[in-house]
Coordinates of C-alpha atoms and ligand atoms in Angstrom, one line a residue:
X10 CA -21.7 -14.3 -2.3
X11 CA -18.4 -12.7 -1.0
X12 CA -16.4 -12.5 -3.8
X13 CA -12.4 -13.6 -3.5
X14 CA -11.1 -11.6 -6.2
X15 CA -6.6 -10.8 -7.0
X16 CA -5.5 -8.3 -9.2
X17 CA -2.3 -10.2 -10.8
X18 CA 0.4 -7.4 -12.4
X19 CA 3.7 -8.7 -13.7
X20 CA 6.4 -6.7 -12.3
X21 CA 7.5 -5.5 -16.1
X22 CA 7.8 -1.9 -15.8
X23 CA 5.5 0.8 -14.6
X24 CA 1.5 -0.3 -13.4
X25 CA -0.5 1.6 -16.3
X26 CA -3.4 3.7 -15.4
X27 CA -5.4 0.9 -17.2
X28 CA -3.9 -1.7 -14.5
X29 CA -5.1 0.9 -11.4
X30 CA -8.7 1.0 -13.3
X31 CA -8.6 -3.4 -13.3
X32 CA -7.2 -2.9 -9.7
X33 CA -10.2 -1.3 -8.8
X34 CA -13.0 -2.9 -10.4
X35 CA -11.8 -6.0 -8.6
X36 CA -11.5 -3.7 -5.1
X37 CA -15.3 -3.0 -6.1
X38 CA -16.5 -6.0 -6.4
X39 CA -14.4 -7.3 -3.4
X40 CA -15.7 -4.6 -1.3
X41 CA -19.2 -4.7 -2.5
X42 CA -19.2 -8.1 -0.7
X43 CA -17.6 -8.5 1.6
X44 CA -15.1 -10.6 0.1
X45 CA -11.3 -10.2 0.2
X46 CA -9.1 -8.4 -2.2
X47 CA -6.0 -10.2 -3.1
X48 CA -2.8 -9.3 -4.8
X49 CA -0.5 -11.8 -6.3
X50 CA 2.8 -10.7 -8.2
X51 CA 3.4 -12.8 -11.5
X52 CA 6.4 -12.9 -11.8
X53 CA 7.8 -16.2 -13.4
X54 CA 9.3 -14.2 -16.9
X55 CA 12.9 -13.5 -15.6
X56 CA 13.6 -11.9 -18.5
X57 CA 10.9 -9.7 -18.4
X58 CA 11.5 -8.7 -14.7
X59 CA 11.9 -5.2 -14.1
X60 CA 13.6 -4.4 -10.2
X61 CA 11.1 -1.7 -8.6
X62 CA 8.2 -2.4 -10.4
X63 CA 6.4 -4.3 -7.7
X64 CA 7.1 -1.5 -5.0
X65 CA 5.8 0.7 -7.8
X66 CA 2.8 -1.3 -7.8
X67 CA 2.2 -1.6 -4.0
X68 CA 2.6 2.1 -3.6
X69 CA 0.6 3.5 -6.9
X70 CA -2.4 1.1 -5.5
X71 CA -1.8 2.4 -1.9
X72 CA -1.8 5.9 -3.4
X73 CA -5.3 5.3 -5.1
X74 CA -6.8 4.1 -2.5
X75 CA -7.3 0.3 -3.2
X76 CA -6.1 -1.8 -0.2
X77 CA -5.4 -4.9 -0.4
X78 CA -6.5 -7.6 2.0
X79 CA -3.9 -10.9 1.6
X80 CA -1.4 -11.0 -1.0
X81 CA 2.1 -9.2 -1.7
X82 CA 2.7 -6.8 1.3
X83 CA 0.4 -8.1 3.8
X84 CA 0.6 -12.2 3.4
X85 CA -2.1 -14.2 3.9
X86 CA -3.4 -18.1 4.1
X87 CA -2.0 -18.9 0.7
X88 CA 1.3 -17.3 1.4
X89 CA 3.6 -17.0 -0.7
X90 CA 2.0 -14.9 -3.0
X91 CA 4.8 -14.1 -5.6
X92 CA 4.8 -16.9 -8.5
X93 CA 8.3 -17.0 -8.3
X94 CA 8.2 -18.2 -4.9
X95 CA 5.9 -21.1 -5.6
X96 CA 7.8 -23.1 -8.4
X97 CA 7.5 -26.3 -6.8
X98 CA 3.7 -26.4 -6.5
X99 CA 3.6 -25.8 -10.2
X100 CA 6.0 -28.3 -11.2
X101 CA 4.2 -30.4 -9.0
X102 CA 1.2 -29.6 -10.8
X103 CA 2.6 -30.2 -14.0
X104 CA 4.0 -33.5 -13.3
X105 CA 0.1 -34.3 -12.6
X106 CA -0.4 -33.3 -15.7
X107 CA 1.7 -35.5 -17.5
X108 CA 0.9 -38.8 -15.8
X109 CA -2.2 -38.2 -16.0
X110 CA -1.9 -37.9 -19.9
X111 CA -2.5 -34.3 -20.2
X112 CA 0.8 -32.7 -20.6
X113 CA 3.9 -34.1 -22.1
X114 CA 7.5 -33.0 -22.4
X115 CA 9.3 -31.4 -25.4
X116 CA 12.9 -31.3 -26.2
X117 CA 12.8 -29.1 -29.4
X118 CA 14.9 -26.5 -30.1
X119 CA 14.5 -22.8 -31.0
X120 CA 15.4 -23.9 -34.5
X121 CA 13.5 -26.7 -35.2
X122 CA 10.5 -24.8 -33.7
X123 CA 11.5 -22.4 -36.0
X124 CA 11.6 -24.4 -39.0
X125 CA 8.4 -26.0 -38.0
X126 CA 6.5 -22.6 -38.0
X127 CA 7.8 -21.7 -41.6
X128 CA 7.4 -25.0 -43.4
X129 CA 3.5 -24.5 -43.0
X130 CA 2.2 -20.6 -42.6
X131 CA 0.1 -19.9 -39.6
X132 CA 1.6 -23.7 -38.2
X133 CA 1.6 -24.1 -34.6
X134 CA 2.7 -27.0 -32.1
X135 CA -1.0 -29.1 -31.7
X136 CA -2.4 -32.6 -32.9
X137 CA -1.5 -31.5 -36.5
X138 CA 2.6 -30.9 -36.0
X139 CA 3.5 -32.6 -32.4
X140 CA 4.2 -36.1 -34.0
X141 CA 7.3 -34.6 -36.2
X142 CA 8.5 -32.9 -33.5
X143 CA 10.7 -34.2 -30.8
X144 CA 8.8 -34.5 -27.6
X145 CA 7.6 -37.4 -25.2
X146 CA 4.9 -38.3 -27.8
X147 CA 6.8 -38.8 -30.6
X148 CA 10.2 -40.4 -29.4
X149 CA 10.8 -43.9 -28.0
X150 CA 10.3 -44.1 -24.3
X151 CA 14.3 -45.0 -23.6
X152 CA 15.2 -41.8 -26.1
X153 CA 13.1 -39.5 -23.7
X154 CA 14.3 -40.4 -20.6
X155 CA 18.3 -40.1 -21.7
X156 CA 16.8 -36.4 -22.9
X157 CA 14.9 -35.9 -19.7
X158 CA 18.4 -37.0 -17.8
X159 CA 20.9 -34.9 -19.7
X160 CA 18.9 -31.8 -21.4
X161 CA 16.8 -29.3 -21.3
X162 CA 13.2 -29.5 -21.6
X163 CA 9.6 -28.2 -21.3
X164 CA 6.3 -29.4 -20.5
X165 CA 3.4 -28.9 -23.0
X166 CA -0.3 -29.1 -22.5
X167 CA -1.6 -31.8 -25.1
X168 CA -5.0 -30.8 -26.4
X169 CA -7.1 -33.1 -26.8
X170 CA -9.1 -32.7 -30.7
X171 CA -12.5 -32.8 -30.5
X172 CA -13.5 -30.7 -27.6
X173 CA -15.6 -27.4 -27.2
X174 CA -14.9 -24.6 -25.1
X175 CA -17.6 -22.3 -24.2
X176 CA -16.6 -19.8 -22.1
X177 CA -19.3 -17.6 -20.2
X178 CA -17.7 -14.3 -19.9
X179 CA -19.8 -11.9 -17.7
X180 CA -18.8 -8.8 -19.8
X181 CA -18.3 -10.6 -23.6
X182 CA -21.2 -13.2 -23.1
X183 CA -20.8 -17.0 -24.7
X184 CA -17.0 -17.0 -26.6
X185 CA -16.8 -20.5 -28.1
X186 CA -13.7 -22.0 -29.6
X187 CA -12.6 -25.6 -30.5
X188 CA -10.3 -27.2 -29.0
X189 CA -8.2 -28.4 -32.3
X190 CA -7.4 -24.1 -33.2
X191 CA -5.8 -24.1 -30.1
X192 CA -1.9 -24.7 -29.5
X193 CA 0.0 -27.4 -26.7
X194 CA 1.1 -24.3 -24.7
X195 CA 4.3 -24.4 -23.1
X196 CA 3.7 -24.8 -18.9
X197 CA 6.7 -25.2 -17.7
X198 CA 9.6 -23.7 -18.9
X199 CA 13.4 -25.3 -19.7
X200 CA 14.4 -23.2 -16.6
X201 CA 11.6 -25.0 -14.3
X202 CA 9.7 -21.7 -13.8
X203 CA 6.1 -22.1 -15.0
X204 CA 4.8 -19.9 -17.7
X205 CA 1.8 -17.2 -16.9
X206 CA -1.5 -19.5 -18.5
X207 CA -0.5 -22.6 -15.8
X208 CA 0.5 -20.1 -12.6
X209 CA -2.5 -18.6 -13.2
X210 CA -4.3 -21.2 -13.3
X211 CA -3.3 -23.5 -10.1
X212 CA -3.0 -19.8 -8.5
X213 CA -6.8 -18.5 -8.8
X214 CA -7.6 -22.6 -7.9
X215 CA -5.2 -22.8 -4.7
X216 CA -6.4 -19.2 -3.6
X217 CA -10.5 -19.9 -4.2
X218 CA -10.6 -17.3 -6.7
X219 CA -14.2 -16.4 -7.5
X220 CA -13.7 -13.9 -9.9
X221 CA -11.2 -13.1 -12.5
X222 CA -11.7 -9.5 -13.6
X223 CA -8.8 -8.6 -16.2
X224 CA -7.8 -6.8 -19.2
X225 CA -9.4 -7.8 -22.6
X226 CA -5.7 -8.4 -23.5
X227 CA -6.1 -11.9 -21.6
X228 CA -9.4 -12.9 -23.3
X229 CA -7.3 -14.9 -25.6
X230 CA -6.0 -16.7 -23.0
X231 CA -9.3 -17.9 -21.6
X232 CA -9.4 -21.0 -23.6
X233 CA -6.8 -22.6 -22.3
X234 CA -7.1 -21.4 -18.9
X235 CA -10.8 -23.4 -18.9
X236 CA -8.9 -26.5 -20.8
X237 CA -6.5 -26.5 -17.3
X238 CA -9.5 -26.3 -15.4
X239 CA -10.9 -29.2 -16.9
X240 CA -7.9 -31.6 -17.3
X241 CA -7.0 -31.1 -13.4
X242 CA -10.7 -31.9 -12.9
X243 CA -11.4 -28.6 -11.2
X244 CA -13.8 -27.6 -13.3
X245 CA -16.7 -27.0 -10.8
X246 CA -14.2 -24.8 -9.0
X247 CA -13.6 -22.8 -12.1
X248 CA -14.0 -19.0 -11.2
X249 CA -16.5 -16.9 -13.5
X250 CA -14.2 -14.6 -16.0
X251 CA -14.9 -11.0 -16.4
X252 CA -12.5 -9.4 -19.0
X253 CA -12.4 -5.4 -19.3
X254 CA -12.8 -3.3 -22.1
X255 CA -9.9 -1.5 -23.7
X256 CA -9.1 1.7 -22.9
X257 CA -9.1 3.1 -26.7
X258 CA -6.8 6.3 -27.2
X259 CA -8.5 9.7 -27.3
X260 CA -8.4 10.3 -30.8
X261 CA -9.0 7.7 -33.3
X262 CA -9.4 4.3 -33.1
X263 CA -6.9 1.6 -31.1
X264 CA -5.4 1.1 -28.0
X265 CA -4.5 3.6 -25.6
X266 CA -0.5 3.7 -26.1
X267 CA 2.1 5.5 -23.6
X268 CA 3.2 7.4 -26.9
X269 CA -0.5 8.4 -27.6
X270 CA 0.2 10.0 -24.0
X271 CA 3.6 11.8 -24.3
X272 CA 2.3 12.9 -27.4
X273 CA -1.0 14.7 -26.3
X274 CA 1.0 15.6 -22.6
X275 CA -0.9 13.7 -20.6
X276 CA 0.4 11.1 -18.1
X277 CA -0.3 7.3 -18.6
X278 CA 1.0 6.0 -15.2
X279 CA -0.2 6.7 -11.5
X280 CA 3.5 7.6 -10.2
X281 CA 6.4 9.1 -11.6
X282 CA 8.4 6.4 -13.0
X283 CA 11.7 6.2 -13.6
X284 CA 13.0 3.8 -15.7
X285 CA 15.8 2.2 -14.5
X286 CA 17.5 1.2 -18.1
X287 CA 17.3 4.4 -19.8
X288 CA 16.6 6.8 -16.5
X289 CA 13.9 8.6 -18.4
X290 CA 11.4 10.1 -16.0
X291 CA 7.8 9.2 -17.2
X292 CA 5.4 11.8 -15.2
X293 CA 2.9 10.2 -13.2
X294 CA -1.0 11.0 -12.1
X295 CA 0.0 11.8 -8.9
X296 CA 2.9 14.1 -9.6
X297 CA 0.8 16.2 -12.3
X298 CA -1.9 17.3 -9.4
X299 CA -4.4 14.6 -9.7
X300 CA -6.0 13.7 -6.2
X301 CA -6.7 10.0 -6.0
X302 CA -10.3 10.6 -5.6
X303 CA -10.5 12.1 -9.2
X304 CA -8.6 9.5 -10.9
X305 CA -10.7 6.6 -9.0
X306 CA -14.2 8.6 -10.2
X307 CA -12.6 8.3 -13.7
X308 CA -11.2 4.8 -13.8
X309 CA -14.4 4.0 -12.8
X310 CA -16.5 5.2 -15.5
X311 CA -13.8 4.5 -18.0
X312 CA -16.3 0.9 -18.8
X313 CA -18.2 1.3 -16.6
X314 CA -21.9 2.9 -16.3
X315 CA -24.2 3.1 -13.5
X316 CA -27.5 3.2 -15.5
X317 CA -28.2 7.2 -14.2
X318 CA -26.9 10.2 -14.9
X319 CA -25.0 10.7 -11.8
X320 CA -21.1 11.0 -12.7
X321 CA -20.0 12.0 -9.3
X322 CA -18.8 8.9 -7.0
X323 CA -16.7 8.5 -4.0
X324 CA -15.4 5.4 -3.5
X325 CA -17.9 5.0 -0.8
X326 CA -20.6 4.9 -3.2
X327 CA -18.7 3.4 -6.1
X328 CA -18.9 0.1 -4.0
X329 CA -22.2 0.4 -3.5
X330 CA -22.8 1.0 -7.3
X331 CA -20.8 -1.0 -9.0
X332 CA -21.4 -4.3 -10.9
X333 CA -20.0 -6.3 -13.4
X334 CA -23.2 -6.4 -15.6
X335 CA -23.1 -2.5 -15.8
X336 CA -19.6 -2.8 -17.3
X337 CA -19.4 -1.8 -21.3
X338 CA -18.6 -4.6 -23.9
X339 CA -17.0 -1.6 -25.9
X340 CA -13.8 0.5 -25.8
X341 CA -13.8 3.2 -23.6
X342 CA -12.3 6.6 -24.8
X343 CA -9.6 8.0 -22.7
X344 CA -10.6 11.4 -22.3
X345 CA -8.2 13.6 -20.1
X346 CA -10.4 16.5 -19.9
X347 CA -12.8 14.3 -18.4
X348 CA -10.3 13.3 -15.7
X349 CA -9.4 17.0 -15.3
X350 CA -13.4 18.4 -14.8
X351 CA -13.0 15.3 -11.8
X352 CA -10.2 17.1 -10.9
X353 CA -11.6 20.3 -10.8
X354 CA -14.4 19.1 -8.9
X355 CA -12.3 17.2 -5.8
X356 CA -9.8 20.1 -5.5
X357 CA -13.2 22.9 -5.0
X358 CA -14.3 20.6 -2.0
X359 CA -11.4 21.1 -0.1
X360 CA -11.0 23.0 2.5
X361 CA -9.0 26.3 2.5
X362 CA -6.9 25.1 5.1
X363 CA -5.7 22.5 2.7
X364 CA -5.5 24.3 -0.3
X365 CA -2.8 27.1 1.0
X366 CA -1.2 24.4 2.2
X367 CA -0.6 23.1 -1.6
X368 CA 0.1 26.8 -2.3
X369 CA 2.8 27.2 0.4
X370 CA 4.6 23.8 -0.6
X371 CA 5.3 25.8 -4.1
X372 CA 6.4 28.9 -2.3
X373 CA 8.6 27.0 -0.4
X374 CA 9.9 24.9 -3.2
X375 CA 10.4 28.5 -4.8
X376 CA 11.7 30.1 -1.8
X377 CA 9.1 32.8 -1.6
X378 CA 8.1 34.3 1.7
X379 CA 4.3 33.8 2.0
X380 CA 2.3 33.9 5.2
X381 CA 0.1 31.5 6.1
X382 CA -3.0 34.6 6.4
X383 CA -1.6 35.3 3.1
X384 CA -2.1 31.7 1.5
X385 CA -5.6 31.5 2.5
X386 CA -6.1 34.4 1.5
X387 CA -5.2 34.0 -2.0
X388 CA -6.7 30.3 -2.0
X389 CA -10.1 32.0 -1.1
X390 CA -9.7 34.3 -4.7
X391 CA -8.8 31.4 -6.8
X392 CA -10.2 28.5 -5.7
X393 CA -13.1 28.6 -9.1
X394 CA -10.4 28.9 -11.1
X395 CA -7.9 26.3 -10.5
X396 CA -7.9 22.4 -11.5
X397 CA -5.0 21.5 -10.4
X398 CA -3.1 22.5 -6.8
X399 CA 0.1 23.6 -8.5
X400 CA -2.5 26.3 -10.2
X401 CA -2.7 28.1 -7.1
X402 CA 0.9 29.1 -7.4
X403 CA 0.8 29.7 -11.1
X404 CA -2.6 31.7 -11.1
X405 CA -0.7 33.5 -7.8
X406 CA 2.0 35.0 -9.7
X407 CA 0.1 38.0 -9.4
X408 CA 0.3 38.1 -5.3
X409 CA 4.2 37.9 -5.1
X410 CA 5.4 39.9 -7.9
X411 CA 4.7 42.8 -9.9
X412 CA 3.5 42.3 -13.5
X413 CA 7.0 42.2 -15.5
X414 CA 4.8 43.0 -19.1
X415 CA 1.3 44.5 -20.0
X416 CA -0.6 43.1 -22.6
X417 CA -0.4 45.8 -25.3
X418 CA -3.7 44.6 -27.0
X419 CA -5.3 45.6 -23.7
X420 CA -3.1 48.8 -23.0
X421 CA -3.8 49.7 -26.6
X422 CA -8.0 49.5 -25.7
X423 CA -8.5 50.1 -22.2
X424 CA -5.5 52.2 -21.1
X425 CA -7.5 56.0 -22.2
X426 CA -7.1 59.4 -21.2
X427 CA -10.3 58.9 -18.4
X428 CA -9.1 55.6 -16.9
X429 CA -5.6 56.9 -15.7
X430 CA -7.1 60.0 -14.2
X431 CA -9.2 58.1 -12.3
X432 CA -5.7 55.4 -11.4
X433 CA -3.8 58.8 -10.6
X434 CA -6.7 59.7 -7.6
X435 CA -7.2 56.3 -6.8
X436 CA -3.4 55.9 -6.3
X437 CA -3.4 58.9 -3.8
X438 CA -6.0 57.3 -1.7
X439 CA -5.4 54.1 -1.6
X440 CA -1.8 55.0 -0.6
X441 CA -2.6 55.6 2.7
X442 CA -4.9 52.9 3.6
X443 CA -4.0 50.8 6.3
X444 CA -4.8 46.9 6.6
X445 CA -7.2 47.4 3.1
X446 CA -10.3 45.6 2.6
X447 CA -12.4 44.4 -0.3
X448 CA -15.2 46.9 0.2
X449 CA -13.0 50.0 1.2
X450 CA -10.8 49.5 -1.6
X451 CA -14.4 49.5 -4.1
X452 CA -15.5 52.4 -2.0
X453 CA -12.3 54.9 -2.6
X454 CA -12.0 53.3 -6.3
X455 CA -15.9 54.3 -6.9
X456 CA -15.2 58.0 -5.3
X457 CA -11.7 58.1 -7.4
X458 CA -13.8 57.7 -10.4
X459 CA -17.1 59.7 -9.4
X460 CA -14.3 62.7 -8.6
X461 CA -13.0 62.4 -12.3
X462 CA -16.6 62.5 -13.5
X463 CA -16.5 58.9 -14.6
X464 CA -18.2 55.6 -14.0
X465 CA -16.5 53.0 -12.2
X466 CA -17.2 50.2 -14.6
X467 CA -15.0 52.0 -17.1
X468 CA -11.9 52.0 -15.9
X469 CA -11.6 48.4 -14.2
X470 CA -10.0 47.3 -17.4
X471 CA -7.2 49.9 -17.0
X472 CA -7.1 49.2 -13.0
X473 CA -6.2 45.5 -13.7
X474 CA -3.7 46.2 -16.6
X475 CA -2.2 48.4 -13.8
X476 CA -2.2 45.6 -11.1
X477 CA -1.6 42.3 -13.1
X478 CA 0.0 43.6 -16.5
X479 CA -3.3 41.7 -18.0
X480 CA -7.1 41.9 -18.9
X481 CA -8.4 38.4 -16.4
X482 CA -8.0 37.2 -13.5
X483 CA -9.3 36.9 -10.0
X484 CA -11.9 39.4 -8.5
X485 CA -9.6 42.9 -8.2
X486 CA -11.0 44.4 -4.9
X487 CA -10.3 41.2 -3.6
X488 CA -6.5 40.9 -4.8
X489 CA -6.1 44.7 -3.9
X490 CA -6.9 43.6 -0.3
X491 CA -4.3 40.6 -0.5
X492 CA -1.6 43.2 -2.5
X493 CA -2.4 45.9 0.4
X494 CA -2.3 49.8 -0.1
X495 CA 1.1 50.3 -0.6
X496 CA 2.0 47.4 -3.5
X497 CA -1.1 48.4 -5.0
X498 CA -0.3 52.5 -4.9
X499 CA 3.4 50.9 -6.0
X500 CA 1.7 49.2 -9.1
X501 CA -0.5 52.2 -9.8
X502 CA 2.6 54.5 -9.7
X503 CA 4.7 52.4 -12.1
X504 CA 2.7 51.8 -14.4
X505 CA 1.2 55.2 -15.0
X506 CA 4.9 56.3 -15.4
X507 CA 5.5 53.4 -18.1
X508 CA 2.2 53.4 -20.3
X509 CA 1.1 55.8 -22.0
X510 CA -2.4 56.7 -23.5
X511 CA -2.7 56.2 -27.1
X512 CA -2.7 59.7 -29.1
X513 CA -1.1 61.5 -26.5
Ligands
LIG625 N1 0.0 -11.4 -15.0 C1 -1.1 -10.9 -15.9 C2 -0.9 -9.4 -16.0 O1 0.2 -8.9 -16.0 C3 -2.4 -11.2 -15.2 C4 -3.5 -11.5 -16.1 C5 -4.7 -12.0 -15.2 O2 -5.2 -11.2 -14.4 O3 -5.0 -13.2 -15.3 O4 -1.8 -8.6 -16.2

């Protein structure tokens, strides 16, 4: 069956990473097929309404790699699809509702719901509390239309006692619930905009929605959503409910928080975000070095499973993959590390081409000279060791500036009475080669050493102390060939002038 499926954000800040991994498993499924991937923008709660959030969310998806077939950005059949765009199909919805007994206005005021909710703990507007309060139920027909003329009011579903809910949730399995431990939620609010449970439900009707694939958060929810279904009589039309495991935080138990994130230093959005009240700067997926490819393999397993051991996906085979029945009942544990091997991983299989072209962006940004020969050059030496592209520039430092410190652990160890006679002939040689390679420079370092008597392996240590102030880093014939003759004679010649051997 080809699945109509809409991922359904509220424009209330920045998307959370959580939000891209419920994107996706709705691309997925929508992909999978053949169906059509939908994005609608809920965003009826003015108050709530954040300005930028939705072109946030419209370029974070774009940057993953999740297009969108009809919705927000691209229109569509079912156009428009912002909620605050549509009032007057929900309020002409709503006024279905109440004639046809299932909803009914209320006129009561902050305080008297107030005082309602602390007369009785745990009280709640249903069958048990809307005859004291003032609403189209309990007041003489004349005294509600003078308050539907001259006030404020809302519309209220009115839940019927008696009735079961079963809910078939293709992740949770049966969730049951009776109708009486259920509230007369609020649909249509005093300022005519509708509220989330009723747009959402005439919007997944309207739009043929198949499958509603969402946070756990929304579970909750459910209830009354299937209540709507059945009171408008669409209940055959109802689509089947999938709702997502929560992304648990990395240590401990409980939800994965933004503060959990700042405080291990790991991003909890796609995008930078900005926020435009206080103007802090969150940092973003994107922005820290992940490719999309990496964050997509790891949203994707972040619930989900595909019943092998194979952890490497494109997106390619993700759709292929994927299914709701594979996805995990439990919270999944937000492990960065995990999202930084995927990292790893998609930044090796690039090409060299591309990778000096991350590492010439930060030379630019730094305004260091570097060749392109030179980038791919130093690329070649470090792409095993990087996980991020910005690393090629860190691990780099090596390639456009002499070492400003040597480790004195390692000078103390390595830095002997043999190693810098062998440096001191080596230095002389290598001095006057011209356009140095990898081998020549191991061939004159091998017959610096045999001439002082000593073996090669010995005084490698002291040869990178020299070069890079340190005891690890890339291959050293290989960087001497990037460095050339003269820096690395330069090197040599410093810092046999600056160290000295121990005891003498
Ligand atoms: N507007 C809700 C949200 O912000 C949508 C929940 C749903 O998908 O039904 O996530």
């Amino acid at each position: 069956m080809k699945a109509r499926v809409r991922f359904a954000p509220s424009p209330t800040g920045a998307l959370h990473i959580g939000g891209v991994r419920t994107a996706l498993y709705n691309f997925l499924l929508a992909r999978q097929t053949g169906g059509t991937m939908i994005l609608r923008i809920e965003d009826t709660d003015q108050n709530r309404y954040v300005p930028g959030a939705e072109e946030y969310i419209l370029e974070s998806l774009a940057w993953a790699g999740i297009q969108i077939d009809e919705g927000v950005g691209v229109g569509g059949p079912h156009a428009p699809y912002r909620q605050s765009e549509r009032r007057e199909i929900y309020q002409q919805f709503a006024k279905q509702l109440v004639e046809s007994g299932h909803a009914y206005f209320a006129f009561d005021t902050e305080e008297e719901l107030e005082a309602m909710r602390s007369q009785t703990p745990n009280a709640q507007y249903d069958g048990s509390t809307r005859r004291q309060m003032r609403n189209s139920l309990s007041l003489p027909a004349e005294e509600t239309a003078r308050l539907l003329e001259s006030g404020s009011y809302v519309i209220r579903l009115l839940v019927e006692p008696g009735e079961e809910i079963i809910l078939q949730d293709i992740i949770r399995g049966e969730v049951r619930v009776q109708s009486s431990q259920l509230d007369d939620k609020v649909l249509m609010k005093s300022d005519g905009m509708p509220t989330y449970h009723l747009a959402n439900v005439i919007d997944d009707y309207l739009m043929r929605i198949t499958h509603v694939i969402r946070g756990e958060e929304w579970l909750p929810s459910a209830p009354h959503h299937v209540l709507l279904y059945r009171y408008f009589g669409w209940e055959k039309e109802m689509p089947r409910f999938a709702h997502l495991p929560l992304l648990l935080k990395p240590d401990g138990n409980g939800k994965l928080s933004k503060r959990d994130a700042d405080r291990m230093g790991f991003p909890i959005f796609p995008l930078n975000w900005r926020d435009p009240k206080s103007g802090d700067v969150s940092k973003g997926f994107r922005e820290n070095g992940y490719l999309p490819a990496a964050v997509i393999n790891f949203l994707a397993l972040l619930g989900w499973n595909p019943g092998t051991t194979q952890e490497l996906f494109s997106m390619e085979e993700l759709i292929q993959a994927f299914s709701l029945d594979r996805v995990n009942k439990a919270g999944a544990k937000f492990d960065i590390h995990k999202a930084q091997w995927f990292n790893q991983h998609y930044l090796r299989a690039l090409p060299n081409e591309q990778l000096a072209g991350f590492l010439l962006e930060e030379t630019r940004k730094a305004n260091v000279t570097c060749t392109e020969e030179k980038a791919l050059q130093i690329v070649a030496v470090l792409r095993e060791r990087v996980t991020f592209p910005q690393d090629f520039w860190h691990l780099g430092q090596l390639f456009f500036s002499p070492p400003s410190q040597f480790d004195p652990e390692a000078v103390s160890k390595r830095w002997t009475a043999d190693s810098t006679r062998v440096l001191v002939a080596f230095q002389k040689a290598v001095s006057e080669s011209k356009g140095l390679t990898a081998e020549e420079a191991k061939s004159l370092f091998e017959a610096a050493a045999s001439s002082q008597g000593v073996k090669p392996g010995s005084a490698l240590a002291a040869l990178r102390i020299a070069l890079t102030g340190g005891m690890s880093g890339p291959d050293l014939m290989q960087t001497m060939a990037i460095l050339g003759g003269a820096e690395t004679a330069s090197r040599l010649h410093h810092a046999l002038g600056v160290l000295s051997v121990k005891g003498s």
